[in-house]
Amino acid sequence: MGTMICYILIFISEGLTAWLYVERVWPRKSSGLRVLLTFGVGYALLFGAAQLNQFALNILAFLAVNFFLAKSNYGCSGKSALLHTALLCTIMSLAEVVSAQAISLFGHAFNAYSQNVSVMVVMAVSSKLLYLAIALLCARFFGFSQTAREPGRLMVLFSTVPLLSGVICVFVAKAGSEADGDPIVDFMITVNTFILLAANYIILVLYKHLQKSHEENLTLQLAIQREESDAAYYQALQERSERQRILVHDIKNHLCVINRLAEEADADGIVAYLGKFMDTLEPGEHGRMCGNPILNILLLRYRQECHRRNVSFFCDVQDGGLRSMEQPSITTLFSNLLSNALEAAEYSEAKVVELSVREAPDQGITIISVVNSCDRPPERDSSGGFFTRKRTNGIHGVGLKSIARVVDRHGGISTAYYSPEDKQFHHVVQFPSETP
Amino acid sequence: MRILFCDDNPEILSQLQHNVLEYFVRSGLQTPEMACYRDGQSLLDSENRADIAFLDVEMPGISGILTGKKLKEKNPGIMIFIVTSYADYLDNAMDTQVFRFLTKPVDKDRLFRSLKDALRQYGMSTLIPIKTSDGLFMRTADEIICVRAQQRNVYIHTTSETLCTRENIEHWMTVLNAPCFFLTHRSFIVNMRFVQSICRDEVHLRHREQTIAAYLSQRKYKEFKHKYLVFIESIR
């Protein structure tokens, strides 16, 4: 009876430790009651599995239950859940081995806890306290995790060390229980335990370093993109200024010609001359494509750019629905959407880009759609985006992240898909057109 | 289906009509009734009901925009295509709820895609019988906001009222086969046209001041979000 109560308390403390750890690492997405219930059920299952007295089963069950608890209650990716679950398993196993070793220094056998309730209590208290301390230290070291900062595929690689450590713990525990107090074996088990702890600590440090590098890389990409945008902007300003200078110079010549025609009372000549003059004006420099002045300039620039690259650009913008969006967001959103579309359309056969912005006033939403011709379907990457086929060397993928950031910030949703029958790529964004 | 064409240029009128006819033939659809006019006034004097209208902006007499507005007043469900030589912004067209703007020369592929979207929307104007204890009501798919099952009853929320029927959700899933309907939960069918926002476990529907929250099964969230965005893109 005493043993049973002890085991129940052990599992309650393990559940509490796991909960304290995950609360510090990931944002919670379920209610407190649901977390309490799922942890209760999960650790009850672990308690049941422990009655079968199989090391390997205990380890596997611990991994599976904690992975499920993390994934279902907290905002984390599968890889992140795997890494942290494996770490918890390793820490717990190592804590138990360390406690068993410490107790064996006082003359008890390595597995004396299974026969002696007092030894079991001492071992349980010491191992669970150690487990709690190391787990909380690790959680503090990790800090609050953000999925966007995690280096994707490498997380699986990092998870192998804690997982293998768990397996080694099983072997060590088995060896310890069979060693029958041999001091050399005891020494080897102790050293092994500390080596495993050190190895896992090194993995933690490496992971943290990689996470930081990943974040710095992203920041750098954004900074570079910003610099490129600034450079392109100032270049466009400079080109415009040059064209205006030339235009002013040419206008004087044109006015002289028109003046001479007027002196000769040649009305038809004036009309013909003005018609030819209008034809020489490049499309995209003038016009009104929407009511928002900044967006208008952006659209005119893209129209000009499309013309330069032989891409047809169709634009149907009802910008009333953009009133809830601030100007920088409008610029970020449209410039990234159109930039991606233009890059893809330029290398397609049909060479078409279509932009549509519509408001549905009865539902209080605005819909933005960018469609571009695209001869080959883009491949999806593991993080839900697309592999780039941009021909320029450089950092890619930041545009889609910028779009997602703007959409999220305005409470919207978006999707991107390829239509093989039309050979077109669609990017659709929906967001509330009224500020809540 | 009835389609109108209005342009003062007979060549453009003929070309447009030819392209639209080609679309229906290629798609294997029944050819609609078509009528051509050279100015807006004669169109308004002759027509009372049409489903689609292609209107040139610059015409003698009243402009295509004004013609479109008046057609909408007579028949709010009509889909207006404005055909213009100017790619520029048309201020006075913004409140006419134009279905599409097409620039001359009309790109055939773009015209065909627009017609496909228009026909999808046209499909939502078929009348659906709703049998209640107070009698038989006929409503179009466009008017049905959502269907909600509660205990033994099924409530049909429309833009004007809420009707109570005894047919179950499975029956309505069969009847409401327009592409705008989606079963978000075992007790809710929503019309994606009225969706205002989507959460992980709820869909908020709105029609003017009327708002309804429908349950969304979490495992259907991704699928529903994608289908909804594809759908509203097609009817934008």
XYZ file of C-alpha atoms in Angstrom:
672
model
C 0.000 0.000 0.000
C 2.817 2.351 0.996
C 4.623 1.538 -2.225
C 1.515 2.277 -4.277
C 1.043 5.668 -2.598
C 4.701 6.442 -3.145
C 4.442 5.645 -6.842
C 1.310 7.804 -7.168
C 3.107 10.737 -5.566
C 6.113 10.135 -7.845
C 3.967 10.396 -10.939
C 2.168 13.460 -9.639
C 5.518 15.184 -9.067
C 6.735 14.155 -12.525
C 3.557 15.553 -14.068
C 3.985 18.812 -12.149
C 7.613 19.128 -13.226
C 6.731 18.501 -16.875
C 3.928 21.057 -16.658
C 6.172 23.690 -15.047
C 8.741 23.110 -17.783
C 6.374 23.387 -20.767
C 4.642 26.446 -19.301
C 7.979 28.251 -19.380
C 8.940 27.143 -22.876
C 5.797 27.465 -25.051
C 2.689 29.632 -25.140
C -0.395 27.776 -23.950
C -3.257 27.384 -26.414
C -5.714 25.369 -24.299
C -7.649 26.358 -21.210
C -6.231 25.637 -17.734
C -8.890 23.022 -17.085
C -8.086 21.143 -20.265
C -4.368 21.174 -19.464
C -5.085 19.848 -15.963
C -7.338 17.089 -17.289
C -5.001 15.982 -20.077
C -1.966 15.947 -17.804
C -3.957 13.981 -15.236
C -5.071 11.388 -17.768
C -1.623 11.236 -19.411
C 0.260 10.599 -16.209
C -2.380 8.145 -15.019
C -1.606 6.174 -18.187
C 2.113 6.383 -17.408
C 1.419 5.110 -13.919
C -0.470 2.181 -15.433
C 2.363 1.435 -17.860
C 4.879 1.560 -14.996
C 3.110 -1.350 -13.284
C 4.371 -3.604 -16.091
C 7.897 -2.870 -14.855
C 9.544 -2.577 -18.268
C 12.262 0.066 -18.606
C 11.955 0.442 -22.351
C 8.162 0.678 -22.206
C 8.372 3.333 -19.501
C 10.740 5.452 -21.589
C 8.659 5.130 -24.739
C 5.411 5.829 -22.901
C 6.947 8.886 -21.226
C 8.079 10.246 -24.592
C 4.759 9.568 -26.288
C 2.556 10.993 -23.518
C 4.579 14.155 -23.036
C 4.830 14.722 -26.789
C 1.063 14.470 -27.080
C 0.516 16.770 -24.070
C 2.871 19.395 -25.504
C 1.434 19.279 -29.026
C -2.221 19.373 -27.977
C -2.017 22.054 -25.283
C 0.813 24.334 -26.351
C 1.721 26.278 -29.463
C 4.744 24.314 -30.602
C 5.859 22.525 -33.724
C 6.227 18.734 -33.762
C 10.018 18.973 -33.933
C 10.171 21.350 -31.000
C 7.909 19.059 -28.959
C 10.126 16.087 -29.813
C 13.311 17.866 -28.735
C 11.975 19.117 -25.422
C 10.213 15.836 -24.620
C 13.419 13.919 -25.278
C 15.306 16.356 -23.048
C 12.815 15.917 -20.228
C 13.063 12.144 -20.547
C 16.836 12.271 -20.436
C 16.916 14.636 -17.468
C 14.503 12.444 -15.531
C 16.387 9.248 -16.332
C 19.713 10.786 -15.417
C 18.294 12.210 -12.193
C 17.105 8.742 -11.201
C 20.444 7.149 -12.030
C 22.322 9.831 -10.067
C 20.022 9.297 -7.062
C 20.398 5.527 -7.252
C 24.158 5.934 -7.415
C 24.178 8.314 -4.470
C 22.100 5.883 -2.399
C 24.413 2.992 -3.318
C 27.257 4.951 -1.655
C 25.489 4.284 1.650
C 25.721 0.534 1.277
C 22.433 -0.128 -0.504
C 22.282 -1.973 -3.793
C 21.686 0.007 -6.953
C 18.119 -1.281 -7.168
C 17.418 -1.411 -3.449
C 14.466 0.927 -3.853
C 12.412 -1.917 -5.347
C 12.709 -3.913 -2.106
C 12.945 -1.262 0.575
C 10.206 1.371 0.978
C 12.452 3.733 2.937
C 15.103 3.615 0.215
C 12.369 4.147 -2.355
C 11.098 7.253 -0.573
C 14.592 8.711 -0.278
C 15.383 7.949 -3.886
C 12.026 9.306 -5.095
C 12.385 12.576 -3.213
C 16.003 13.121 -4.230
C 15.562 12.131 -7.878
C 12.389 14.160 -8.369
C 13.870 17.218 -6.698
C 16.933 16.880 -8.920
C 14.681 16.399 -11.943
C 12.690 19.501 -11.043
C 15.812 21.615 -10.492
C 17.503 20.612 -13.762
C 14.261 20.913 -15.765
C 13.557 24.420 -14.486
C 17.173 25.445 -15.139
C 16.883 24.183 -18.702
C 13.546 25.967 -19.168
C 15.098 29.175 -17.927
C 18.030 28.669 -20.267
C 15.784 28.092 -23.285
C 13.508 31.000 -22.607
C 10.117 31.347 -24.261
C 10.272 29.572 -27.597
C 8.982 31.089 -30.822
C 8.453 28.681 -33.666
C 9.664 31.235 -36.214
C 13.044 31.369 -34.477
C 13.564 27.616 -34.443
C 16.002 26.188 -36.999
C 13.560 23.704 -38.554
C 15.119 20.435 -39.653
C 18.122 20.583 -37.324
C 15.772 20.200 -34.375
C 15.265 16.542 -35.308
C 19.035 16.062 -35.326
C 19.344 17.713 -31.926
C 16.623 15.461 -30.552
C 18.675 12.324 -31.280
C 21.200 13.034 -28.505
C 18.651 13.189 -25.683
C 16.813 10.204 -27.157
C 19.999 8.139 -27.350
C 20.869 9.280 -23.846
C 17.543 7.889 -22.716
C 18.375 4.539 -24.315
C 21.808 4.536 -22.671
C 20.131 5.279 -19.317
C 18.043 2.143 -19.749
C 21.187 0.082 -20.331
C 22.967 1.755 -17.430
C 20.067 1.108 -15.087
C 19.996 -2.531 -16.144
C 23.768 -2.851 -15.705
C 23.542 -1.182 -12.312
C 20.881 -3.547 -11.098
C 22.915 -6.589 -12.240
C 26.315 -5.326 -10.932
C 25.658 -6.380 -7.350
C 27.691 -3.618 -5.710
C 30.852 -3.962 -7.810
C 32.712 -0.652 -7.091
C 34.268 -0.454 -10.582
C 30.861 -0.800 -12.207
C 29.443 1.770 -9.784
C 32.242 4.174 -10.709
C 31.626 3.605 -14.431
C 27.905 4.203 -14.002
C 28.585 7.452 -12.131
C 31.033 8.703 -14.763
C 28.667 7.648 -17.541
C 25.831 9.579 -15.934
C 27.861 12.767 -15.732
C 29.122 12.345 -19.292
C 25.536 12.031 -20.522
C 24.538 15.099 -18.541
C 27.468 17.037 -20.016
C 26.630 15.845 -23.549
C 23.045 16.987 -23.220
C 24.155 20.298 -21.786
C 26.460 20.817 -24.777
C 23.516 20.049 -27.078
C 21.458 22.674 -25.251
C 24.185 25.266 -25.720
C 24.575 24.392 -29.403
C 20.829 24.585 -29.950
C 20.613 27.956 -28.245
C 23.507 29.242 -30.334
C 21.879 28.006 -33.538
C 18.564 29.576 -32.605
C 20.290 32.896 -32.035
C 22.159 32.617 -35.353
C 18.924 31.813 -37.131
C 17.263 34.873 -35.662
C 20.218 37.092 -36.545
C 20.133 35.731 -40.078
C 16.447 36.578 -40.420
C 17.061 40.086 -39.085
C 19.912 40.475 -41.545
C 17.722 39.325 -44.423
C 15.089 41.887 -43.493
C 17.704 44.617 -43.182
C 19.151 43.748 -46.595
C 15.706 43.720 -48.138
C 15.001 47.116 -46.611
C 18.279 48.485 -47.948
C 17.520 47.126 -51.412
C 14.067 48.726 -51.304
C 15.561 52.053 -50.234
C 18.159 51.876 -52.991
C 15.532 51.051 -55.617
C 13.343 53.870 -54.338
C 16.081 56.477 -54.539
C 17.119 55.222 -57.940
C 13.527 55.570 -59.147
C 13.416 59.095 -57.692
C 16.645 59.979 -59.430
C 15.444 58.566 -62.777
C 12.190 60.454 -62.430
C 14.021 63.656 -61.642
C 16.203 63.167 -64.727
C 13.178 62.488 -66.919
C 11.438 65.580 -65.605
C 14.505 67.662 -66.364
C 14.565 66.328 -69.921
C 10.801 66.838 -70.236
C 11.022 70.483 -69.186
C 13.765 70.979 -71.734
C 11.710 69.217 -74.434
C 8.524 71.076 -73.528
C 10.191 74.341 -74.439
C 10.997 72.932 -77.871
C 7.477 71.531 -78.262
C 5.922 74.854 -77.259
C 8.022 76.613 -79.874
C 6.746 74.231 -82.546
C 3.124 74.624 -81.388
C 3.575 78.416 -81.308
C 4.830 78.409 -84.901
C 1.898 76.210 -86.006
C -0.518 78.548 -84.201
C 1.020 81.585 -85.948
C 0.403 79.774 -89.243
C -3.211 79.059 -88.073
C -2.624 75.357 -88.750
C -5.156 73.813 -86.339
C -4.934 70.352 -87.920
C -1.172 70.487 -87.661
C -1.409 71.335 -83.955
C -3.827 68.455 -83.299
C -1.618 65.988 -85.175
C 1.495 67.215 -83.404
C -0.122 66.958 -79.962
C -1.382 63.441 -80.807
C 2.158 62.310 -81.668
C 3.445 63.964 -78.519
C 0.920 62.035 -76.348
C 2.005 58.758 -77.973
C 5.602 59.327 -76.950
C 4.700 59.413 -73.269
C 5.569 56.053 -71.617
C 2.712 54.188 -69.955
C 2.909 53.943 -66.215
C 4.323 57.368 -65.614
C 0.899 58.931 -65.431
C -2.567 57.893 -64.507
C -4.676 57.001 -61.586
C -5.009 53.341 -60.704
C -6.630 53.758 -57.330
C -7.726 56.403 -54.857
C -4.919 55.847 -52.327
C -2.044 58.163 -53.409
C 0.871 56.043 -52.128
C -0.617 52.798 -53.415
C -1.259 54.584 -56.704
C 2.454 55.408 -57.070
C 3.362 51.832 -56.199
C 0.929 50.452 -58.785
C 2.113 52.883 -61.451
C 5.685 51.818 -60.785
C 4.744 48.155 -61.142
C 2.812 48.868 -64.292
C 5.899 50.515 -65.707
C 8.101 47.658 -64.569
C 5.710 45.108 -66.106
C 5.768 47.059 -69.354
C 9.557 47.045 -69.300
C 9.629 43.265 -68.814
C 6.861 42.576 -71.360
C 4.392 41.412 -68.755
C 0.715 42.346 -69.046
C -0.536 43.966 -65.871
C -4.257 44.125 -65.098
C -5.363 46.061 -62.105
C -8.821 46.417 -60.547
C -8.525 48.159 -57.192
C -11.378 49.364 -55.038
C -9.286 50.754 -52.229
C -12.123 51.729 -49.889
C -11.538 48.509 -47.999
C -7.943 49.508 -47.198
C -8.970 52.333 -44.874
C -8.287 50.230 -41.757
C -4.728 49.456 -42.885
C -1.903 51.924 -42.227
C 0.272 53.064 -45.118
C 3.484 51.117 -44.318
C 1.479 47.885 -44.177
C -0.186 48.643 -47.516
C 3.222 49.281 -49.070
C 4.772 46.125 -47.579
C 1.828 43.955 -48.543
C 1.392 45.093 -52.131
C 5.059 45.465 -52.973
C 5.801 41.923 -51.805
C 2.740 40.409 -53.489
C 3.469 42.126 -56.794
C 7.202 41.554 -56.652
C 6.738 37.788 -56.318
C 4.074 37.767 -59.029
C 6.190 39.744 -61.469
C 9.272 37.575 -60.903
C 7.260 34.440 -61.704
C 5.266 35.866 -64.626
C 8.350 37.216 -66.361
C 9.626 33.687 -67.035
C 6.267 32.221 -68.051
C 4.793 31.929 -71.510
C 1.619 33.950 -70.898
C 3.353 36.749 -68.905
C 0.316 38.068 -67.032
C -0.145 39.615 -63.597
C -3.623 40.507 -62.302
C -4.336 42.422 -59.127
C -7.791 42.787 -57.656
C -8.852 44.535 -54.446
C -12.513 44.329 -53.503
C -14.546 45.162 -50.475
C -17.581 43.167 -49.326
C -19.275 45.872 -47.218
C -22.058 43.622 -45.912
C -19.466 41.333 -44.354
C -17.018 44.138 -43.493
C -14.106 42.436 -45.248
C -11.651 43.223 -48.025
C -10.288 40.654 -50.447
C -6.960 41.049 -52.243
C -6.115 38.668 -55.049
C -2.887 38.527 -57.038
C -2.805 36.072 -59.926
C 0.244 35.511 -62.106
C 0.986 33.140 -64.955
C 3.382 30.387 -63.935
C 4.310 27.512 -66.217
C 5.601 25.130 -63.565
C 3.915 24.494 -60.214
C 6.083 25.719 -57.331
C 7.201 23.146 -54.750
C 6.161 23.494 -51.148
C 8.836 23.617 -48.459
C 8.493 22.104 -44.972
C 7.414 25.347 -43.318
C 4.342 25.878 -45.481
C 5.946 28.290 -47.955
C 7.331 27.698 -51.447
C 10.819 26.988 -52.735
C 12.090 29.968 -54.660
C 13.019 29.856 -58.302
C 14.286 33.414 -58.350
C 17.262 33.661 -60.594
C 19.058 36.419 -58.739
C 21.464 35.267 -56.064
C 20.332 36.420 -52.726
C 18.231 35.715 -49.752
C 14.678 34.719 -50.543
C 11.557 33.777 -48.668
C 11.443 36.968 -46.613
C 8.710 38.497 -48.846
C 6.196 35.783 -47.989
C 7.025 36.194 -44.296
C 6.434 39.952 -44.594
C 3.062 39.313 -46.229
C 2.127 36.830 -43.492
C 3.195 39.299 -40.817
C 1.025 42.100 -42.218
C -1.951 39.778 -42.676
C -1.634 38.435 -39.106
C -1.300 41.910 -37.658
C -4.599 42.940 -39.262
C -6.498 39.850 -38.184
C -6.633 38.482 -41.709
C -6.044 35.149 -43.382
C -4.325 34.225 -46.604
C -3.610 31.321 -48.872
C -1.533 30.627 -51.956
C -2.195 27.904 -54.496
C -1.371 26.825 -58.016
C -4.019 26.101 -60.667
C -2.512 23.609 -63.155
C -5.319 23.875 -65.732
C -4.855 27.675 -66.052
C -1.096 27.549 -65.251
C -1.599 30.329 -62.763
C -0.446 31.017 -59.252
C -2.939 32.667 -56.898
C -2.287 34.537 -53.685
C -5.465 35.523 -51.814
C -5.669 37.701 -48.718
C -8.767 38.515 -46.661
C -8.925 40.890 -43.699
C -11.483 43.037 -41.893
C -11.994 46.359 -43.622
C -13.260 47.946 -40.416
C -11.105 48.488 -37.343
C -12.622 46.410 -34.527
C -29.491 32.967 -68.946
C -29.597 36.321 -70.743
C -26.505 38.344 -71.639
C -26.501 41.926 -72.885
C -23.810 43.773 -74.828
C -23.728 47.543 -75.143
C -21.058 49.415 -77.126
C -21.203 52.148 -79.726
C -18.476 50.398 -81.733
C -20.074 47.593 -83.780
C -16.778 45.763 -84.303
C -16.052 45.536 -80.607
C -19.650 44.519 -79.977
C -19.403 41.725 -82.493
C -15.992 40.519 -81.262
C -17.126 40.449 -77.652
C -20.286 38.543 -78.487
C -18.266 36.084 -80.543
C -15.798 35.484 -77.705
C -18.563 34.956 -75.148
C -20.298 32.500 -77.478
C -17.001 30.680 -77.977
C -16.678 30.264 -74.213
C -20.070 28.601 -73.903
C -19.432 26.321 -76.867
C -15.995 25.296 -75.571
C -17.374 24.642 -72.097
C -20.229 22.545 -73.468
C -22.809 24.796 -71.829
C -26.203 25.780 -73.165
C -25.869 28.946 -75.251
C -27.562 31.860 -73.476
C -29.868 34.445 -75.010
C -27.880 37.444 -76.189
C -28.879 40.961 -77.133
C -26.802 43.856 -78.468
C -27.352 47.591 -78.100
C -25.511 50.619 -79.398
C -26.332 52.923 -76.463
C -27.382 52.757 -72.844
C -30.790 54.365 -73.193
C -32.080 51.875 -75.766
C -30.846 49.047 -73.534
C -32.679 50.410 -70.503
C -35.843 51.004 -72.509
C -35.906 47.432 -73.822
C -34.608 45.282 -70.990
C -36.216 44.266 -67.724
C -34.254 41.197 -66.793
C -30.761 40.086 -67.639
C -28.132 38.074 -65.833
C -24.911 39.513 -67.271
C -24.249 42.821 -69.033
C -21.113 43.952 -70.871
C -21.129 47.755 -70.957
C -18.749 50.135 -72.641
C -17.903 53.159 -70.507
C -17.765 55.862 -73.130
C -20.981 55.853 -75.174
C -23.247 58.518 -76.664
C -25.977 59.499 -74.260
C -25.726 57.954 -70.835
C -22.417 56.302 -69.899
C -21.911 52.620 -69.276
C -21.437 53.291 -65.552
C -24.816 54.983 -65.245
C -26.442 52.288 -67.375
C -24.958 49.713 -65.031
C -26.296 51.514 -61.973
C -29.787 51.629 -63.413
C -29.655 47.960 -64.398
C -28.617 47.123 -60.827
C -31.574 49.055 -59.485
C -33.935 46.989 -61.630
C -32.177 43.704 -60.930
C -29.658 43.653 -58.024
C -28.444 40.190 -59.002
C -27.186 41.234 -62.445
C -23.429 40.966 -62.999
C -21.964 44.044 -64.682
C -18.806 43.865 -66.777
C -17.393 47.293 -67.613
C -15.366 47.354 -70.827
C -13.106 50.370 -71.103
C -10.242 51.685 -73.189
C -8.723 53.358 -70.142
C -6.765 51.308 -67.668
C -7.143 54.133 -65.215
C -9.246 54.257 -62.102
C -12.908 55.004 -62.563
C -14.079 56.879 -59.487
C -17.749 56.838 -60.357
C -17.753 53.094 -60.973
C -16.655 52.236 -57.461
C -20.100 52.254 -55.937
C -21.799 50.351 -58.756
C -20.549 46.941 -57.569
C -19.095 46.152 -60.951
C -18.302 42.468 -61.271
C -15.211 42.951 -63.450
C -13.374 45.653 -65.336
C -12.058 44.612 -68.733
C -9.726 46.802 -70.755
C -9.807 46.957 -74.526
C -8.630 45.070 -76.433
C -10.305 42.432 -74.274
C -7.887 39.628 -73.423
C -9.669 36.360 -74.257
C -8.147 34.314 -71.436
C -9.083 36.963 -68.924
C -12.595 37.141 -70.367
C -12.981 33.361 -70.098
C -11.775 33.336 -66.474
C -14.179 36.144 -65.629
C -17.054 34.300 -67.301
C -16.205 31.170 -65.316
C -16.419 33.180 -62.093
C -19.656 34.818 -63.238
C -21.269 31.482 -64.008
C -20.220 30.167 -60.617
C -22.039 33.074 -59.038
C -24.998 32.603 -61.363
C -25.333 29.052 -60.065
C -26.078 30.482 -56.650
C -29.271 32.124 -57.854
C -31.202 28.864 -58.253
C -34.273 28.714 -56.018
C -34.239 26.198 -53.145
C -37.512 25.024 -51.570
C -37.634 25.143 -47.767
C -40.556 23.315 -46.181
C -41.632 24.579 -42.766
C -44.720 24.207 -40.623
C -45.805 27.652 -41.867
C -45.601 26.646 -45.496
C -43.158 26.366 -48.363
C -40.540 29.090 -48.804
C -38.351 29.537 -51.873
C -34.944 31.069 -51.311
C -31.799 31.292 -53.438
C -28.392 30.071 -52.255
C -27.396 33.728 -52.162
C -29.969 34.371 -49.468
C -29.098 31.457 -47.169
C -26.509 32.446 -44.556
C -26.218 29.153 -42.724
C -28.016 26.000 -41.644
C -27.933 25.060 -37.975
C -29.057 21.802 -36.402
C -30.289 22.006 -32.843
C -31.844 19.022 -31.114
C -34.478 17.744 -33.553
C -34.854 20.890 -35.568
C -32.838 22.438 -38.324
C -32.855 26.221 -38.611
C -32.173 27.935 -41.916
C -30.854 31.470 -41.344
C -31.526 33.611 -44.385
C -30.919 37.276 -45.041
C -34.519 38.093 -44.127
C -35.657 35.523 -41.549
C -34.934 32.251 -39.759
C -36.911 29.210 -40.907
C -37.382 26.009 -38.938
C -37.543 22.722 -40.828
C -37.632 19.059 -39.846
C -35.243 17.753 -42.502
C -31.890 16.788 -41.077
C -28.463 18.185 -41.882
C -27.664 15.318 -44.253
C -30.697 16.262 -46.350
C -29.537 19.864 -46.557
C -26.009 18.806 -47.473
C -27.521 17.094 -50.511
C -29.855 19.953 -51.415
C -27.339 22.757 -50.872
C -24.864 21.550 -53.446
C -23.730 25.004 -54.627
C -19.974 25.521 -54.218
C -20.579 28.251 -51.614
C -21.755 25.806 -48.920
C -19.468 23.967 -46.516
C -20.157 21.626 -43.614
C -17.993 23.158 -40.902
C -19.351 20.987 -38.089
C -21.852 18.163 -37.841
C -24.465 20.752 -36.873
C -23.544 23.642 -39.174
C -23.528 24.283 -42.911
C -22.279 27.771 -43.746
C -22.497 29.858 -46.875
C -18.946 31.048 -47.410
C -20.229 34.218 -49.038
C -21.224 35.536 -45.605
C -18.053 34.655 -43.720
C -16.534 37.584 -41.894
C -13.751 35.865 -39.955
C -12.462 32.387 -39.102
C -11.052 31.169 -35.762
C -9.741 27.703 -34.958
C -13.115 26.551 -33.669
C -15.611 29.116 -34.950
C -16.701 30.826 -38.114
C -18.259 34.280 -37.803
C -20.877 35.069 -40.406
C -22.260 38.488 -41.057
C -24.889 40.066 -43.208
C -25.197 43.769 -42.480
C -26.213 43.954 -38.788
C -26.971 40.252 -38.479
C -24.111 38.145 -37.078
C -23.992 34.405 -36.463
C -21.231 32.277 -34.926
C -21.007 28.763 -36.368
C -18.919 25.941 -34.932
C -15.910 24.798 -36.889
C -14.394 21.399 -36.384
C -10.685 21.928 -35.637
C -9.571 19.247 -38.053
C -11.471 21.064 -40.843
C -9.901 24.445 -40.121
C -7.150 24.276 -42.760
C -9.401 22.818 -45.434
C -12.173 25.312 -44.775
C -9.817 28.291 -44.723
C -8.344 27.327 -48.094
C -11.730 26.589 -49.719
C -13.171 29.811 -48.374
C -10.345 31.957 -49.745
C -10.493 30.223 -53.141
C -14.259 30.759 -53.197
C -14.257 34.457 -52.322
C -11.497 35.039 -54.836
C -13.749 33.641 -57.527
C -16.695 35.872 -56.627
C -14.700 39.018 -55.820
